[in-house]
Tab-separated table of C-alpha atoms in Angstrom:
chain	number	residue	atom	x	y	z
A	299	MET	CA	64.231	-54.720	211.650
A	300	ASN	CA	64.970	-53.243	208.261
A	301	GLN	CA	62.819	-53.936	205.236
A	302	LYS	CA	65.348	-56.095	203.371
A	303	LYS	CA	65.817	-58.315	206.411
A	304	GLU	CA	62.044	-58.711	206.816
A	305	VAL	CA	61.669	-59.729	203.146
A	306	ARG	CA	64.654	-62.085	203.392
A	307	ASN	CA	63.203	-63.766	206.477
A	308	ILE	CA	59.782	-64.286	204.921
A	309	LEU	CA	61.403	-65.635	201.744
A	310	ILE	CA	63.263	-68.211	203.843
A	311	ALA	CA	60.077	-69.032	205.772
A	312	GLY	CA	58.124	-69.367	202.526
A	313	LEU	CA	60.757	-71.616	200.966
A	314	VAL	CA	60.951	-73.905	204.013
A	315	THR	CA	57.142	-73.978	204.216
A	316	GLY	CA	56.859	-74.894	200.538
A	317	ILE	CA	59.471	-77.645	200.899
A	318	LEU	CA	57.686	-79.073	203.956
A	319	GLY	CA	54.317	-78.782	202.200
A	320	ALA	CA	55.542	-80.862	199.281
A	321	ALA	CA	57.554	-83.284	201.442
A	322	LEU	CA	54.580	-84.133	203.685
A	323	VAL	CA	52.930	-85.713	200.621
A	324	LEU	CA	55.979	-87.935	200.205
A	325	PHE	CA	55.530	-89.021	203.830
A	326	GLY	CA	51.875	-89.914	203.365
A	327	ASN	CA	49.583	-86.865	203.209
A	328	PRO	CA	47.066	-86.681	200.309
A	329	LYS	CA	48.415	-85.309	197.016
A	330	ASN	CA	48.794	-81.524	196.872
A	331	MET	CA	47.763	-81.493	200.540
A	332	GLY	CA	50.960	-81.284	202.533
A	333	PHE	CA	49.186	-78.458	204.300
A	334	CYS	CA	45.561	-77.446	203.992
A	335	ILE	CA	44.195	-75.585	206.975
A	336	ALA	CA	40.576	-75.933	205.821
A	337	CYS	CA	40.874	-79.649	205.034
A	338	PHE	CA	42.777	-80.377	208.235
A	339	LEU	CA	40.312	-78.509	210.464
A	340	ARG	CA	37.550	-80.400	208.641
A	341	ASP	CA	39.336	-83.709	209.334
A	342	THR	CA	39.791	-82.807	213.000
A	343	ALA	CA	36.109	-81.819	213.252
A	344	GLY	CA	35.270	-85.225	211.781
A	345	ALA	CA	37.526	-87.076	214.222
A	346	LEU	CA	35.704	-85.333	217.076
A	347	GLY	CA	32.386	-86.528	215.646
A	348	LEU	CA	31.157	-83.073	214.645
A	349	HIS	CA	30.390	-84.591	211.254
A	350	ARG	CA	30.134	-88.217	210.151
A	351	ALA	CA	31.822	-88.170	206.735
A	352	GLU	CA	33.923	-91.300	207.118
A	353	ALA	CA	36.369	-90.234	204.392
A	354	VAL	CA	37.596	-87.164	206.280
A	355	GLN	CA	38.166	-87.976	209.950
A	356	TYR	CA	41.616	-87.575	211.518
A	357	ILE	CA	43.094	-85.283	214.166
A	358	ARG	CA	45.702	-83.543	212.029
A	359	PRO	CA	48.962	-83.005	213.931
A	360	GLU	CA	49.915	-80.203	211.520
A	361	ILE	CA	47.169	-78.003	213.024
A	362	ILE	CA	48.343	-78.805	216.563
A	363	GLY	CA	51.928	-78.041	215.540
A	364	LEU	CA	51.040	-74.756	213.851
A	365	VAL	CA	49.287	-73.422	216.952
A	366	LEU	CA	51.893	-74.710	219.411
A	367	GLY	CA	54.776	-73.555	217.170
A	368	SER	CA	53.322	-70.065	217.111
A	369	PHE	CA	52.664	-70.217	220.870
A	370	ILE	CA	56.252	-71.242	221.672
A	371	ALA	CA	57.752	-68.643	219.295
A	372	ALA	CA	55.518	-65.920	220.754
A	373	MET	CA	56.423	-66.898	224.329
A	374	MET	CA	60.144	-66.871	223.508
A	375	SER	CA	59.991	-63.430	221.919
A	376	LYS	CA	57.599	-62.064	224.582
A	377	GLU	CA	54.947	-61.465	221.912
A	378	PHE	CA	52.407	-63.721	223.609
A	379	ARG	CA	49.646	-61.323	224.600
A	380	PRO	CA	46.111	-62.538	225.301
A	381	LYS	CA	43.588	-60.212	223.730
A	382	GLY	CA	40.137	-60.357	222.239
A	383	GLY	CA	36.709	-58.760	222.209
A	384	SER	CA	36.725	-57.426	218.639
A	385	ALA	CA	33.331	-58.605	217.335
A	386	PRO	CA	33.879	-62.312	218.136
A	387	LEU	CA	30.508	-63.558	216.857
A	388	THR	CA	30.973	-61.683	213.575
A	389	ARG	CA	34.365	-63.350	213.249
A	390	PHE	CA	32.817	-66.751	213.994
A	391	ILE	CA	30.342	-66.253	211.129
A	392	LEU	CA	33.062	-65.013	208.763
A	393	GLY	CA	35.117	-68.099	209.667
A	394	PHE	CA	32.080	-70.308	209.081
A	395	PHE	CA	31.526	-68.968	205.569
A	396	ALA	CA	35.240	-68.885	204.747
A	397	MET	CA	35.157	-72.651	205.334
A	398	ILE	CA	32.056	-73.059	203.140
A	399	GLY	CA	33.990	-71.311	200.344
A	400	CYS	CA	37.119	-73.396	200.931
A	401	LEU	CA	35.171	-76.662	200.820
A	402	MET	CA	33.475	-75.600	197.586
A	403	PHE	CA	36.970	-75.216	196.083
A	404	LEU	CA	38.430	-78.106	198.122
A	405	GLY	CA	41.232	-76.291	199.841
A	406	CYS	CA	42.232	-73.193	201.762
A	407	PRO	CA	44.431	-70.473	200.196
A	408	PHE	CA	47.501	-72.410	201.394
A	409	ARG	CA	46.366	-75.574	199.557
A	410	MET	CA	45.463	-73.451	196.535
A	411	VAL	CA	49.151	-72.518	196.281
A	412	LEU	CA	50.187	-76.165	196.761
A	413	ARG	CA	47.657	-77.270	194.130
A	414	LEU	CA	49.146	-74.749	191.692
A	415	ALA	CA	52.609	-76.111	192.527
A	416	GLY	CA	51.343	-79.624	191.746
A	417	GLY	CA	50.199	-78.525	188.271
A	418	ASP	CA	46.467	-78.448	189.116
A	419	LEU	CA	45.112	-75.876	186.646
A	420	ASN	CA	41.721	-75.816	188.403
A	421	ALA	CA	43.483	-73.827	191.098
A	422	VAL	CA	44.018	-71.017	188.561
A	423	PHE	CA	40.242	-70.464	188.676
A	424	GLY	CA	40.499	-70.556	192.443
A	425	LEU	CA	43.273	-67.946	192.376
A	426	VAL	CA	41.204	-65.632	190.149
A	427	GLY	CA	38.269	-65.920	192.549
A	428	PHE	CA	40.569	-65.484	195.543
A	429	VAL	CA	41.978	-62.213	194.157
A	430	LEU	CA	38.460	-60.954	193.343
A	431	GLY	CA	37.335	-61.819	196.881
A	432	ILE	CA	40.282	-59.918	198.360
A	433	LEU	CA	39.440	-56.928	196.134
A	434	CYS	CA	35.861	-57.022	197.502
A	435	GLY	CA	37.301	-56.950	201.035
A	436	ILE	CA	39.687	-54.119	200.127
A	437	PHE	CA	36.734	-52.063	198.849
A	438	PHE	CA	35.258	-52.128	202.359
A	439	LEU	CA	38.644	-51.626	204.078
A	440	ASN	CA	39.216	-48.468	202.028
A	441	LYS	CA	35.771	-47.185	202.995
A	442	GLY	CA	36.536	-47.579	206.708
A	443	TYR	CA	35.553	-51.190	207.509
A	444	SER	CA	36.510	-52.158	211.046
A	445	LEU	CA	35.523	-54.783	213.586
A	446	LYS	CA	36.762	-52.307	216.224
A	447	ARG	CA	39.406	-52.703	218.883
A	448	THR	CA	40.611	-55.700	220.820
A	449	TYR	CA	41.132	-55.575	224.567
A	450	VAL	CA	43.659	-57.189	226.879
A	451	MET	CA	42.367	-60.492	228.248
A	452	PRO	CA	43.425	-62.505	231.315
A	453	LYS	CA	46.514	-64.676	230.758
A	454	CYS	CA	44.426	-67.826	231.187
A	455	GLU	CA	42.195	-66.864	228.247
A	456	GLY	CA	45.181	-66.817	225.896
A	457	PHE	CA	46.509	-70.166	227.112
A	458	LEU	CA	43.231	-71.997	226.447
A	459	PHE	CA	43.520	-72.484	222.690
A	460	PRO	CA	47.083	-73.883	222.793
A	461	ALA	CA	45.924	-76.081	225.712
A	462	ILE	CA	43.052	-77.397	223.578
A	463	GLN	CA	45.591	-78.318	220.876
A	464	ALA	CA	47.710	-80.150	223.465
A	465	ALA	CA	44.567	-82.061	224.470
A	466	PHE	CA	43.958	-82.933	220.808
A	467	LEU	CA	47.500	-84.321	220.635
A	468	ILE	CA	46.807	-86.560	223.637
A	469	LEU	CA	43.557	-87.762	222.005
A	470	LEU	CA	45.395	-88.431	218.735
A	471	VAL	CA	48.101	-90.512	220.384
A	472	ALA	CA	45.807	-92.285	222.873
A	473	ALA	CA	43.175	-92.848	220.141
A	474	PRO	CA	40.224	-93.663	222.427
A	475	ALA	CA	37.224	-95.354	220.772
A	476	PHE	CA	35.119	-92.160	220.710
A	477	ILE	CA	37.627	-90.442	218.407
A	478	LEU	CA	36.826	-91.307	214.790
A	479	PHE	CA	39.558	-92.125	212.287
A	480	SER	CA	38.953	-92.734	208.576
A	481	PRO	CA	39.524	-96.437	207.861
A	482	GLU	CA	42.246	-97.314	205.365
A	483	GLY	CA	41.201	-96.605	201.795
A	484	ALA	CA	38.199	-94.501	202.874
A	485	GLY	CA	39.526	-91.216	201.521
A	486	PRO	CA	41.857	-88.304	202.302
A	487	GLY	CA	41.415	-88.724	206.061
A	488	ALA	CA	43.125	-92.103	205.875
A	489	LEU	CA	46.171	-90.605	204.149
A	490	HIS	CA	48.612	-88.991	206.513
A	491	ALA	CA	52.294	-88.712	207.319
A	492	PRO	CA	53.542	-90.208	210.624
A	493	ILE	CA	52.375	-88.143	213.600
A	494	ILE	CA	55.867	-87.027	214.634
A	495	ILE	CA	56.731	-85.766	211.130
A	496	SER	CA	53.427	-83.902	210.754
A	497	LEU	CA	53.805	-82.407	214.220
A	498	ILE	CA	57.378	-81.209	213.646
A	499	ALA	CA	56.441	-79.733	210.247
A	500	GLY	CA	53.549	-77.897	211.893
A	501	LEU	CA	55.744	-76.635	214.738
A	502	LEU	CA	58.357	-75.302	212.294
A	503	VAL	CA	55.857	-73.583	210.016
A	504	GLY	CA	53.892	-72.223	212.981
A	505	ALA	CA	57.012	-70.686	214.517
A	506	MET	CA	58.196	-69.224	211.201
A	507	ALA	CA	54.746	-67.865	210.345
A	508	GLN	CA	54.564	-66.234	213.779
A	509	LYS	CA	57.916	-64.520	213.278
A	510	THR	CA	57.294	-63.398	209.693
A	511	ARG	CA	53.456	-62.882	209.733
A	512	LEU	CA	53.188	-65.156	206.673
A	513	CYS	CA	49.648	-64.859	205.299
A	514	MET	CA	48.196	-65.848	201.933
A	515	VAL	CA	45.448	-63.191	202.031
A	516	GLY	CA	47.779	-60.513	203.386
A	517	GLY	CA	50.185	-61.006	200.477
A	518	ILE	CA	47.729	-59.909	197.814
A	519	ARG	CA	45.917	-57.434	200.098
A	520	ASP	CA	49.055	-55.499	201.093
A	521	PHE	CA	50.336	-55.447	197.527
A	522	VAL	CA	47.076	-53.906	196.283
A	523	LEU	CA	46.637	-51.533	199.229
A	524	PHE	CA	50.196	-50.374	199.854
A	525	LYS	CA	52.330	-51.787	197.027
A	526	ASP	CA	54.046	-53.724	199.842
A	527	VAL	CA	55.595	-56.966	198.573
A	528	LYS	CA	56.713	-58.427	201.920
A	529	LEU	CA	53.872	-60.904	202.502
A	530	LEU	CA	53.469	-61.553	198.780
A	531	SER	CA	57.121	-62.666	198.718
A	532	GLY	CA	56.285	-65.409	201.207
A	533	PHE	CA	53.297	-66.494	199.122
A	534	VAL	CA	55.457	-66.734	195.968
A	535	ALA	CA	58.267	-68.518	197.851
A	536	VAL	CA	55.855	-71.233	199.079
A	537	PHE	CA	54.747	-71.809	195.488
A	538	ALA	CA	58.278	-71.844	194.039
A	539	ALA	CA	59.694	-74.209	196.655
A	540	ALA	CA	56.753	-76.637	196.458
A	541	LEU	CA	56.927	-76.627	192.652
A	542	VAL	CA	60.653	-77.430	192.631
A	543	VAL	CA	60.286	-80.190	195.244
A	544	ASN	CA	57.312	-81.678	193.349
A	545	LEU	CA	59.356	-81.767	190.135
A	546	ILE	CA	62.365	-83.308	191.917
A	547	LEU	CA	60.186	-85.946	193.608
A	548	THR	CA	58.484	-86.790	190.320
A	549	GLY	CA	61.888	-87.340	188.716
A	550	ALA	CA	63.543	-89.102	191.647
A	551	THR	CA	60.756	-91.381	192.904
A	552	GLU	CA	58.180	-93.696	191.376
A	553	GLY	CA	55.347	-91.402	192.444
A	554	THR	CA	53.847	-88.504	190.489
A	555	TYR	CA	53.861	-85.214	192.354
A	556	PHE	CA	53.380	-82.827	189.418
A	557	THR	CA	50.811	-83.226	186.634
A	558	LEU	CA	49.938	-80.176	184.550
A	559	SER	CA	46.246	-80.676	183.794
A	560	MET	CA	42.701	-79.893	184.837
A	561	THR	CA	41.351	-83.435	184.877
A	562	ASP	CA	42.239	-86.283	187.226
A	563	GLN	CA	43.728	-83.975	189.828
A	564	PRO	CA	43.739	-85.297	193.412
A	565	VAL	CA	40.952	-84.049	195.720
A	566	ALA	CA	39.777	-81.514	193.130
A	567	HIS	CA	36.921	-80.937	190.685
A	568	VAL	CA	36.870	-79.281	187.279
A	569	ASP	CA	33.984	-76.816	187.690
A	570	GLY	CA	35.834	-73.548	187.059
A	571	LEU	CA	32.984	-71.197	187.975
A	572	TRP	CA	32.415	-72.764	191.387
A	573	ASN	CA	36.130	-73.149	192.061
A	574	ALA	CA	36.359	-69.386	191.493
A	575	LEU	CA	33.228	-68.514	193.506
A	576	GLY	CA	34.309	-70.731	196.402
A	577	MET	CA	37.641	-68.952	196.679
A	578	LEU	CA	35.988	-65.580	196.117
A	579	LEU	CA	33.943	-66.247	199.255
A	580	ALA	CA	37.029	-67.454	201.141
A	581	GLY	CA	39.157	-64.480	200.031
A	582	PHE	CA	36.388	-61.974	200.825
A	583	ALA	CA	35.676	-63.405	204.296
A	584	CYS	CA	39.369	-63.747	205.170
A	585	THR	CA	40.115	-60.157	204.118
A	586	LEU	CA	37.374	-58.947	206.467
A	587	LEU	CA	38.900	-61.223	209.153
A	588	GLY	CA	42.374	-59.739	208.642
A	589	GLY	CA	44.091	-62.939	207.530
A	590	CYS	CA	43.871	-66.387	205.978
A	591	PRO	CA	43.063	-69.549	207.988
A	592	LEU	CA	46.812	-70.172	208.544
A	593	ARG	CA	47.201	-66.676	209.994
A	594	GLN	CA	44.167	-67.214	212.247
A	595	LEU	CA	45.809	-70.340	213.721
A	596	VAL	CA	49.065	-68.471	214.266
A	597	LEU	CA	47.315	-65.493	215.899
A	598	ALA	CA	45.338	-67.898	218.119
A	599	GLY	CA	48.688	-69.360	219.212
A	600	GLU	CA	49.858	-65.829	220.122
A	601	GLY	CA	46.913	-65.484	222.490
A	602	ASN	CA	44.418	-63.765	220.177
A	603	THR	CA	41.096	-65.239	221.240
A	604	ASP	CA	39.208	-63.515	218.396
A	605	SER	CA	41.247	-65.688	216.050
A	606	ALA	CA	40.551	-68.719	218.238
A	607	VAL	CA	36.814	-68.010	217.849
A	608	THR	CA	37.381	-67.676	214.092
A	609	VAL	CA	38.992	-71.136	214.034
A	610	LEU	CA	35.987	-72.518	215.907
A	611	GLY	CA	33.807	-70.910	213.199
A	612	LEU	CA	35.914	-72.632	210.546
A	613	MET	CA	35.460	-76.002	212.297
A	614	VAL	CA	31.707	-75.586	212.707
A	615	GLY	CA	31.526	-74.496	209.053
A	616	ALA	CA	33.305	-77.732	208.099
A	617	ALA	CA	30.872	-79.774	210.194
A	618	PHE	CA	27.886	-78.072	208.536
A	619	ALA	CA	29.464	-78.547	205.105
A	620	HIS	CA	29.614	-82.303	205.562
A	621	ASN	CA	26.405	-82.733	207.572
A	622	PHE	CA	24.324	-80.892	204.957
A	623	GLY	CA	26.056	-81.911	201.744
A	624	LEU	CA	27.636	-78.517	201.049
A	625	ALA	CA	31.209	-79.705	200.455
A	626	SER	CA	32.336	-80.541	196.926
A	627	SER	CA	33.961	-83.824	196.006
A	628	GLY	CA	36.014	-84.997	193.058
A	629	ALA	CA	32.688	-85.362	191.222
A	630	GLY	CA	32.041	-81.627	191.533
A	631	PRO	CA	30.061	-79.166	193.625
A	632	THR	CA	26.635	-79.977	195.069
A	633	ASP	CA	23.467	-77.922	194.597
A	634	ASN	CA	23.341	-77.351	198.359
A	635	GLY	CA	26.948	-76.178	198.256
A	636	LYS	CA	26.206	-73.679	195.486
A	637	ILE	CA	23.293	-72.227	197.460
A	638	ALA	CA	25.480	-72.024	200.581
A	639	VAL	CA	28.245	-70.176	198.705
A	640	ILE	CA	25.755	-67.625	197.328
A	641	ILE	CA	24.278	-67.129	200.808
A	642	GLY	CA	27.836	-66.809	202.123
A	643	ILE	CA	28.767	-64.084	199.652
A	644	VAL	CA	25.588	-62.146	200.543
A	645	VAL	CA	26.185	-62.526	204.312
A	646	VAL	CA	29.864	-61.549	204.076
A	647	ALA	CA	28.970	-58.509	201.928
A	648	ALA	CA	26.321	-57.538	204.493
A	649	ILE	CA	28.876	-57.869	207.318
A	650	GLY	CA	31.256	-55.704	205.290
A	651	ALA	CA	28.610	-53.054	204.672
A	652	LEU	CA	27.220	-53.031	208.229
A	653	ASN	CA	30.716	-52.549	209.681
A	654	THR	CA	31.648	-49.861	207.170
A	655	PHE	CA	28.711	-47.602	206.425
A	656	LYS	CA	27.425	-46.707	209.866
A	657	LYS	CA	26.794	-43.578	211.859
A	658	GLU	CA	29.540	-42.706	214.328
A	659	ASN	CA	28.422	-42.374	217.950
B	22	MET	CA	51.697	-32.946	213.964
B	23	THR	CA	48.882	-35.479	213.797
B	24	THR	CA	48.516	-38.106	216.532
B	25	LEU	CA	46.729	-41.356	215.742
B	26	ASP	CA	45.654	-44.032	218.222
B	27	ALA	CA	45.645	-47.476	216.584
B	28	ARG	CA	45.901	-49.460	219.828
B	29	GLY	CA	43.693	-52.536	219.709
B	30	LEU	CA	43.462	-52.431	215.935
B	31	SER	CA	45.112	-55.101	213.837
B	32	CYS	CA	46.600	-54.888	210.377
B	33	PRO	CA	45.884	-53.606	207.845
B	34	GLU	CA	43.811	-50.994	209.726
B	35	PRO	CA	46.721	-49.078	211.343
B	36	VAL	CA	48.517	-48.884	207.976
B	37	ILE	CA	45.347	-47.643	206.238
B	38	MET	CA	45.020	-45.012	209.007
B	39	ILE	CA	48.547	-43.710	208.477
B	40	GLN	CA	48.191	-43.940	204.698
B	41	LYS	CA	45.097	-41.715	204.792
B	42	ALA	CA	46.675	-39.342	207.330
B	43	MET	CA	49.823	-38.941	205.243
B	44	LYS	CA	47.803	-37.539	202.346
B	45	THR	CA	48.041	-34.175	204.170
B	46	LYS	CA	51.862	-34.479	203.858
B	47	GLU	CA	52.683	-33.169	207.337
B	48	ALA	CA	56.271	-33.130	208.530
B	49	SER	CA	55.583	-35.435	211.445
B	50	TYR	CA	53.060	-37.962	212.746
B	51	VAL	CA	52.736	-39.933	215.953
B	52	MET	CA	50.934	-43.272	216.069
B	53	MET	CA	50.298	-45.592	218.997
B	54	VAL	CA	49.973	-49.324	218.326
B	55	ASP	CA	49.931	-52.339	220.629
B	56	ASN	CA	51.238	-55.249	218.595
B	57	HIS	CA	54.443	-56.167	216.810
B	58	ALA	CA	52.865	-56.731	213.385
B	59	SER	CA	51.329	-53.241	213.349
B	60	LYS	CA	54.589	-51.710	214.584
B	61	GLU	CA	56.528	-53.380	211.774
B	62	ASN	CA	53.964	-52.670	209.061
B	63	VAL	CA	53.452	-48.995	209.941
B	64	THR	CA	57.225	-48.522	210.213
B	65	ARG	CA	57.757	-50.127	206.801
B	66	PHE	CA	55.051	-47.966	205.218
B	67	ALA	CA	56.348	-44.736	206.782
B	68	GLU	CA	59.957	-45.439	205.810
B	69	LYS	CA	58.893	-46.095	202.218
B	70	ALA	CA	57.053	-42.755	202.301
B	71	GLY	CA	60.336	-41.059	203.294
B	72	TYR	CA	59.829	-40.675	207.039
B	73	THR	CA	62.343	-41.541	209.731
B	74	VAL	CA	60.690	-43.632	212.429
B	75	THR	CA	61.589	-43.605	216.112
B	76	ILE	CA	59.932	-46.267	218.273
B	77	LYS	CA	59.337	-46.060	222.021
B	78	GLU	CA	58.019	-49.096	223.897
B	79	ASN	CA	55.999	-48.907	227.059
B	80	GLY	CA	54.481	-52.072	228.546
B	81	GLY	CA	53.684	-53.799	225.263
B	82	GLU	CA	52.505	-50.604	223.589
B	83	TYR	CA	54.537	-48.703	221.018
B	84	THR	CA	54.660	-45.025	220.144
B	85	LEU	CA	55.936	-44.455	216.630
B	86	GLU	CA	57.270	-40.979	215.860
B	87	MET	CA	57.534	-40.390	212.131
B	88	ARG	CA	59.463	-37.365	210.899
B	89	LYS	CA	60.497	-36.169	207.443
């Protein structure tokens, strides 16, 4: 595939993703949260009872769709290839702390872009931190950072994560009593588009992201490392499309989908320093992981069990964040959350150093 | 000709490997990768650096021959 075609395809994928991201809010998702991998994994963890924060409990069909969309696209193009074994526990811990950073900021890199497209100026601080975090990761990559090679796994191993998502879909639809759902008015978990719409949006974005390798971290990383604009084009296209749709919806409906301000933004706080530090941690951890939370879901759908373990780390991180008061709220960050982010930055830096500056056997 | 084995490594590592190797400005390089993303990314990087890339597939693994 030539370079122009690759950039064109990711531009189309980014535009469609941005449109769907904005449109999901129209259909019922929380404001500026058409997609948020961190928030949605946190909601799913809550629905499974891994944490008991009543405001954020719902099995998000977007996550299920993203994984299954990637799985189907990979199967169709014969790219489905189970593999793993590249420092899985290290990846689990990086995923854990990436989530701690995301929940300090209140959103993953994907939601950061959607927050920017909704006029949330707090996300500018997040973007600054995100870029700084990626630069920290690039420092180690340039010095030889590696989590070493993956190995081919049995077919069954690769099927497990998509199968788990299919099981989640059954639990969502069947809604047995042991699955927890945020009651109406309780918070973001109670706000969601109809299951079928969320699922289809997830399937579409998952398939497109699998084909184009769309990744929020990769966009900035590859531009800095190689002056390669391919992934960055997708990142910019998501922003542009969501911004345009938000402006159109604000003009054409009674709702407000774009407000240029720092205060009174939905599911956001105004502490610039901790918005930046949260995304610094997320950007740093995700660069050492090789991709943003969206990319980890897509890779898990392709059969990469290291990414599946990373997603489990993200979910456990979300559970810890809500069980121990680490997650921010609209009122701002918590003291526990600030300590956790500092610990996270130290741990991620240590993982970077220990996998970079070592004696060769 | 330098031969690099990037099988099992995921991006951006294979691209960083070829980027560092190409500092010696040899006329040709060979790199082995085992996933589509690495194949595409290394190809894109090499073509931008002025190399012509020939790809051979063998059981899910790819051998990329890059020549000036």
